Structures are given as structure tokens and as C-alpha cells.
mmCIF file of C-alpha atoms in Angstrom:
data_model
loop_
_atom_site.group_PDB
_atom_site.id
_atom_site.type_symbol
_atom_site.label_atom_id
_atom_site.label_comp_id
_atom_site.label_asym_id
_atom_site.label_seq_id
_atom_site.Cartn_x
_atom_site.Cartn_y
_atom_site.Cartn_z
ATOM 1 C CA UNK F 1 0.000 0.000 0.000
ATOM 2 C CA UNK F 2 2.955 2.524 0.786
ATOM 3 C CA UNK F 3 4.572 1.626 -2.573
ATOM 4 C CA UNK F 4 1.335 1.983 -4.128
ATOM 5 C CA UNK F 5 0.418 5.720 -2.223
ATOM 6 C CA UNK F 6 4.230 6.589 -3.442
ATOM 7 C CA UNK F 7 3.582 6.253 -6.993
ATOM 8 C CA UNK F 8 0.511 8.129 -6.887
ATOM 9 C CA UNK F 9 2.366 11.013 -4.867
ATOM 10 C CA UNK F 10 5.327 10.925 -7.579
ATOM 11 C CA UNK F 11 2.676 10.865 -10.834
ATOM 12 C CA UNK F 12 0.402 13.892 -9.443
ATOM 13 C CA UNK F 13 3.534 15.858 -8.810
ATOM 14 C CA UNK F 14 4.686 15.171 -12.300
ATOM 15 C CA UNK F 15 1.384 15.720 -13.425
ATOM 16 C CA UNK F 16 1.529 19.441 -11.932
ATOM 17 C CA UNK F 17 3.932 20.694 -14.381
ATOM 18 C CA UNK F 18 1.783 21.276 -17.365
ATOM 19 C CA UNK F 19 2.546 23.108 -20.637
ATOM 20 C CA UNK F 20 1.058 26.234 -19.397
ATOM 21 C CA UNK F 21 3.961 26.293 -17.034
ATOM 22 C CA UNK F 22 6.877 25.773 -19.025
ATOM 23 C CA UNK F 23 8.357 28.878 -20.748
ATOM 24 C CA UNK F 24 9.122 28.572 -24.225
ATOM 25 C CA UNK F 25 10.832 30.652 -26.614
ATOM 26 C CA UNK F 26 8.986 31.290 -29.971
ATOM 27 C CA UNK F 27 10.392 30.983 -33.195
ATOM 28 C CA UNK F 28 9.857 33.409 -35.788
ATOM 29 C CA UNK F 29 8.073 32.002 -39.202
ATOM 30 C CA UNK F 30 10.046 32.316 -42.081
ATOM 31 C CA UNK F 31 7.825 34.157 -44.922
ATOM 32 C CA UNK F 32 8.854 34.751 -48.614
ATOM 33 C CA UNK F 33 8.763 38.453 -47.882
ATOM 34 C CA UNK F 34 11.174 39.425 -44.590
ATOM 35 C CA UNK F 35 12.288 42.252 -43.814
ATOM 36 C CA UNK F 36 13.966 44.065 -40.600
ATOM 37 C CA UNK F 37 11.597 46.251 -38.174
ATOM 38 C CA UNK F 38 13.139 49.282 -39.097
ATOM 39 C CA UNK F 39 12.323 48.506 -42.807
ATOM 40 C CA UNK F 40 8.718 47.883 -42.003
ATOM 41 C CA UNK F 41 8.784 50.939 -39.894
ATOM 42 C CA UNK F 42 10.391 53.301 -42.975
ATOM 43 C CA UNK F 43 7.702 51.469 -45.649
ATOM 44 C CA UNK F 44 4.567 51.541 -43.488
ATOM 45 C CA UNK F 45 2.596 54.399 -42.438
ATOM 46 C CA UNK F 46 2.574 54.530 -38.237
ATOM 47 C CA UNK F 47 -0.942 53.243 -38.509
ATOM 48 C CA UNK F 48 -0.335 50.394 -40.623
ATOM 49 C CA UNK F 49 3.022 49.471 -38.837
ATOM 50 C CA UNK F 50 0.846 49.021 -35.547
ATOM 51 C CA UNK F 51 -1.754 46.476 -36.944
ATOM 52 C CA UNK F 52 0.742 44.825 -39.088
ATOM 53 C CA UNK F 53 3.720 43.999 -37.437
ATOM 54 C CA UNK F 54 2.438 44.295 -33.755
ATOM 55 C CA UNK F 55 -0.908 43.088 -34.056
ATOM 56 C CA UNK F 56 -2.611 45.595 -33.015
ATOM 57 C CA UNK F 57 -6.655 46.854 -34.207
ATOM 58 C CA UNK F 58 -7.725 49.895 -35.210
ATOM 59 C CA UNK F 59 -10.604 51.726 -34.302
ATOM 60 C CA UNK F 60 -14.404 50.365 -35.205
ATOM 61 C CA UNK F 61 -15.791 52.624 -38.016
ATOM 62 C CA UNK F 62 -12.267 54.341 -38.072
ATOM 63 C CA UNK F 63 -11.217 52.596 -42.134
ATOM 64 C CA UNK F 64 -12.974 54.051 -45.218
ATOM 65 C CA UNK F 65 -11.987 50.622 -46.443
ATOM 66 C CA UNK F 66 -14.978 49.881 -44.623
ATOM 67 C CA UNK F 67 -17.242 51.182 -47.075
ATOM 68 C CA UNK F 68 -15.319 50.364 -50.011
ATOM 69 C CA UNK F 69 -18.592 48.820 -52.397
ATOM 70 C CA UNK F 70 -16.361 49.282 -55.863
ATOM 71 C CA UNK F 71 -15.171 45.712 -57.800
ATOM 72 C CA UNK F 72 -11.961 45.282 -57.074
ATOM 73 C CA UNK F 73 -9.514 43.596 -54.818
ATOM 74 C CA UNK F 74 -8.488 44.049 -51.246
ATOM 75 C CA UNK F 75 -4.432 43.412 -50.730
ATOM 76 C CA UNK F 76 -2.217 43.346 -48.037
ATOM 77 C CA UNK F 77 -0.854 46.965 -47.408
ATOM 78 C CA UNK F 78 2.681 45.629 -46.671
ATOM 79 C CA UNK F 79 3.610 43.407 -49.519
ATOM 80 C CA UNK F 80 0.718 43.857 -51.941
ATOM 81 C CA UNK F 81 -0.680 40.239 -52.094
ATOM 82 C CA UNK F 82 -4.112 40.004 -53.304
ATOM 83 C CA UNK F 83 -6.329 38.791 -49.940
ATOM 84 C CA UNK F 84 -9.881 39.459 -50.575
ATOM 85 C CA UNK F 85 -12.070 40.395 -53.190
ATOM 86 C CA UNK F 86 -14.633 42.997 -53.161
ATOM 87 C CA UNK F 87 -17.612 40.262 -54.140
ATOM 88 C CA UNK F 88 -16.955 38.686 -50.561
ATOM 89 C CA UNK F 89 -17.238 41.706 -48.874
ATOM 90 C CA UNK F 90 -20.707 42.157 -46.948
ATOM 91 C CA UNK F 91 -21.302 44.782 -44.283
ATOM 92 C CA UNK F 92 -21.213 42.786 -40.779
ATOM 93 C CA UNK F 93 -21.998 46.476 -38.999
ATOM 94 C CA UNK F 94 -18.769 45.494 -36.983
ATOM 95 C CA UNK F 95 -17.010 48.274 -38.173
ATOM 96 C CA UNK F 96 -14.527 46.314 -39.845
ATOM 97 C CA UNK F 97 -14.051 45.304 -43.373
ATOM 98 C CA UNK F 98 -14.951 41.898 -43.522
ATOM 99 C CA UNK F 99 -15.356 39.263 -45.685
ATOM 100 C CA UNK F 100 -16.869 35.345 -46.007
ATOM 101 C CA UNK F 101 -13.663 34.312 -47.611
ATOM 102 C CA UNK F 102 -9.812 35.034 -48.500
ATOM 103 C CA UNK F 103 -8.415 34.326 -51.219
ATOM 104 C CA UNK F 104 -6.948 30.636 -50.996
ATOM 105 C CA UNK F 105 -3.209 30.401 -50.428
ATOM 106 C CA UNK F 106 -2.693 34.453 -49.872
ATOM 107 C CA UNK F 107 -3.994 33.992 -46.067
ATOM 108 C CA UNK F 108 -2.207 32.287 -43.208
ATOM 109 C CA UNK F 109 -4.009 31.336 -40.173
ATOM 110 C CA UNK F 110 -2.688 30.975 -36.779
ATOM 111 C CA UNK F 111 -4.146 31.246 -32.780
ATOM 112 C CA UNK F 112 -4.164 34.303 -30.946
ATOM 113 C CA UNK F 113 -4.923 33.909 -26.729
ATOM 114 C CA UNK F 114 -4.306 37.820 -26.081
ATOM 115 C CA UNK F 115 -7.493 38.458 -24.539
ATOM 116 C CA UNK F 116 -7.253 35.377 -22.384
ATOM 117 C CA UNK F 117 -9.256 32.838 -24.734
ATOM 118 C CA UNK F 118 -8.382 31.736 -28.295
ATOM 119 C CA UNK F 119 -9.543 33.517 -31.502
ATOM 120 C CA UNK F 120 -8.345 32.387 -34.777
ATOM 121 C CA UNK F 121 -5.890 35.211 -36.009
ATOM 122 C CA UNK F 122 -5.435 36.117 -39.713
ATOM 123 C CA UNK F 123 -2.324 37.030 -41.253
ATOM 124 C CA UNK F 124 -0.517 37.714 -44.761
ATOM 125 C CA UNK F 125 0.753 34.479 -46.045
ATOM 126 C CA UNK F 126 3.429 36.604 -47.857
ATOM 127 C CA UNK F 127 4.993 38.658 -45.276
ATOM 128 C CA UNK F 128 3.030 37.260 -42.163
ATOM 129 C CA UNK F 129 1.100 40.523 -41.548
ATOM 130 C CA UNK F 130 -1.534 40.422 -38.722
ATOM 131 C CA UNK F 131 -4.672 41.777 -40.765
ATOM 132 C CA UNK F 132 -7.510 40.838 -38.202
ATOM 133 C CA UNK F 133 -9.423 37.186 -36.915
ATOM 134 C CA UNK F 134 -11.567 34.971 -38.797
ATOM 135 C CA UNK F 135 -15.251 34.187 -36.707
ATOM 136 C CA UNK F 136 -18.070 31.772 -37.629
ATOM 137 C CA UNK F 137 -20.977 34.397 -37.598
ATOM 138 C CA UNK F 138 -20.827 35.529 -41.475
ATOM 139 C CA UNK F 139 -23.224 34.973 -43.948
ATOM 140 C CA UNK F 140 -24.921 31.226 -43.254
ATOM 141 C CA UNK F 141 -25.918 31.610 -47.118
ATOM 142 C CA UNK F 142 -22.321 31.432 -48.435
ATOM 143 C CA UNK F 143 -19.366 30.560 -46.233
ATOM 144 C CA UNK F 144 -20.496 31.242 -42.658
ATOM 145 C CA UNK F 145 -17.273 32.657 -41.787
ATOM 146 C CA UNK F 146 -16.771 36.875 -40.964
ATOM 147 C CA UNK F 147 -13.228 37.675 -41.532
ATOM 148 C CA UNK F 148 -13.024 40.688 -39.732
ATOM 149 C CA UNK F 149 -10.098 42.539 -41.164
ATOM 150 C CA UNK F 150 -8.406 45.820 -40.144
ATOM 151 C CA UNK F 151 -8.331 48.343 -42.993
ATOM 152 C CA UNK F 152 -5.408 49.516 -42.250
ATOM 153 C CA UNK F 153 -3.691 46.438 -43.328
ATOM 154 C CA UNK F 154 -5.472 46.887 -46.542
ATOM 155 C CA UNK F 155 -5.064 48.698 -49.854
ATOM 156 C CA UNK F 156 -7.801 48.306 -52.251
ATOM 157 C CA UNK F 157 -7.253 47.965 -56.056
ATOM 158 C CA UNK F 158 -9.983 48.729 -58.039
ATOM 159 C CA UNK F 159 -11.336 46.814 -61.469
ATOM 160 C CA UNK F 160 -9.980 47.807 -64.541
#
């Protein structure tokens, strides 16, 4: 019985050290497009440089992006990929730009736990721009998904 009650103590104390305890360093994703955080900073307007490359959000209702309604395509203000096009958009009265779907290929996806629970975080595929979170409250006719998308990390391009 003491062998047994020994065990037990020695598993539940090795049991204690989860993940959430262990530090761990992160490694930086390569992308195609890299460059140094004093490029991005030169290239990028201040706004653009704080949603991009630290993640941050912009304003509700604060983007004129957000009532962009000509054809056209929505790219990635740092590096110019092609992201989202202007027949996806749809007004989610967020105060976002958002969209039911990215283009395939041009958007990476990754977790964000910032605000203490996980979203799904968006980012350029290209450069690895943060350009907002993806949720599954869009249209239920098409995709079902609301990519909610900060227009500063935008630049739209209209039809020719």
C-alpha cells in the first residue's frame, strides 16, 4: 500500500507541471517576404506598422476601407498580395471590413490567446502581416465565416 500511495504522490507531482507552465521561446516564421523592423517601420505608415507587425486593431468605423462597395480587390498593405475580393465583402456592422472568404493560399491562419481565450488570427501568407481574426458568424448563405479585417492592413485595387 505505501509503494502503491508513493507512486501516486510521484505521478500527481509530475502531473503538476503542465505546458502552461513551461516557458518557451517562440520561433519566428520564415515568410517569402522578410524584412527588418526598421524597414517595415520606414515602408509603413505609423498606422499600418501598428496592426501589421504588432498586431494591433484599429478603431471600429475608423477605415474608409470599410465602405469600399467598388469591384476590385483588397491586398495586403505591406507586400501587396491580393487577400480578398470585393464580391466577398458584406457589411457585418462590426465596423470592420470583412469578408466570407480570402483568397486561398494568400492567407495564413494561426491562434491568438491575447485576450485570455483563443480567436483564430489572420495574417498575410506573404509577409506574415496580422490583418484581423476569422469568426463563424458571417453569412450562413455562403461561407459562414466573418473575416473581420483591419483596414489599415489593406489597400484596395480597383477593377480595370
Amino acid at each position: 500500500m505505501k509503494k502503491i500511495i508513493t507512486i501516486l504522490t510521484i505521478a500527481l507531482f509530475f502531473s503538476c507541471n503542465s505546458s502552461a507552465q513551461k516557458t518557451e521561446t517562440k520561433k519566428e516564421k520564415e515568410f517569402p517576404v522578410s524584412k527588418t523592423d526598421a524597414e517595415w517601420k520606414k515602408e509603413l505608415s505609423s498606422d499600418a506598422y501598428y496592426v501589421l507587425r504588432q498586431a494591433g486593431t484599429e478603431r471600429p468605423f475608423s477605415s474608409e476601407l470599410n465602405n469600399e462597395k467598388r469591384k476590385g480587390t483588397f491586398h495586403c498593405a505591406a507586400c501587396k498580395t491580393p487577400l480578398f475580393k470585393s464580391e466577398h465583402k458584406f457589411d457585418s456592422g462590426t465596423g470592420w471590413p470583412s469578408f466570407d472568404r480570402e483568397i486561398k493560399g494568400n492567407v495564413a491562419f494561426g491562434s491568438d490567446n491575447k485576450l485570455g481565450y483563443s480567436r483564430d488570427e489572420e495574417h498575410c501568407a506573404t509577409c506574415g502581416g496580422h490583418l484581423g481574426h476569422v469568426f463563424n458568424d458571417g453569412p450562413r448563405k455562403t461561407t459562414g465565416k466573418r473575416h473581420c479585417i483591419n483596414g489599415d492592413a489593406l489597400t484596395f485595387v480597383p477593377a480595370e
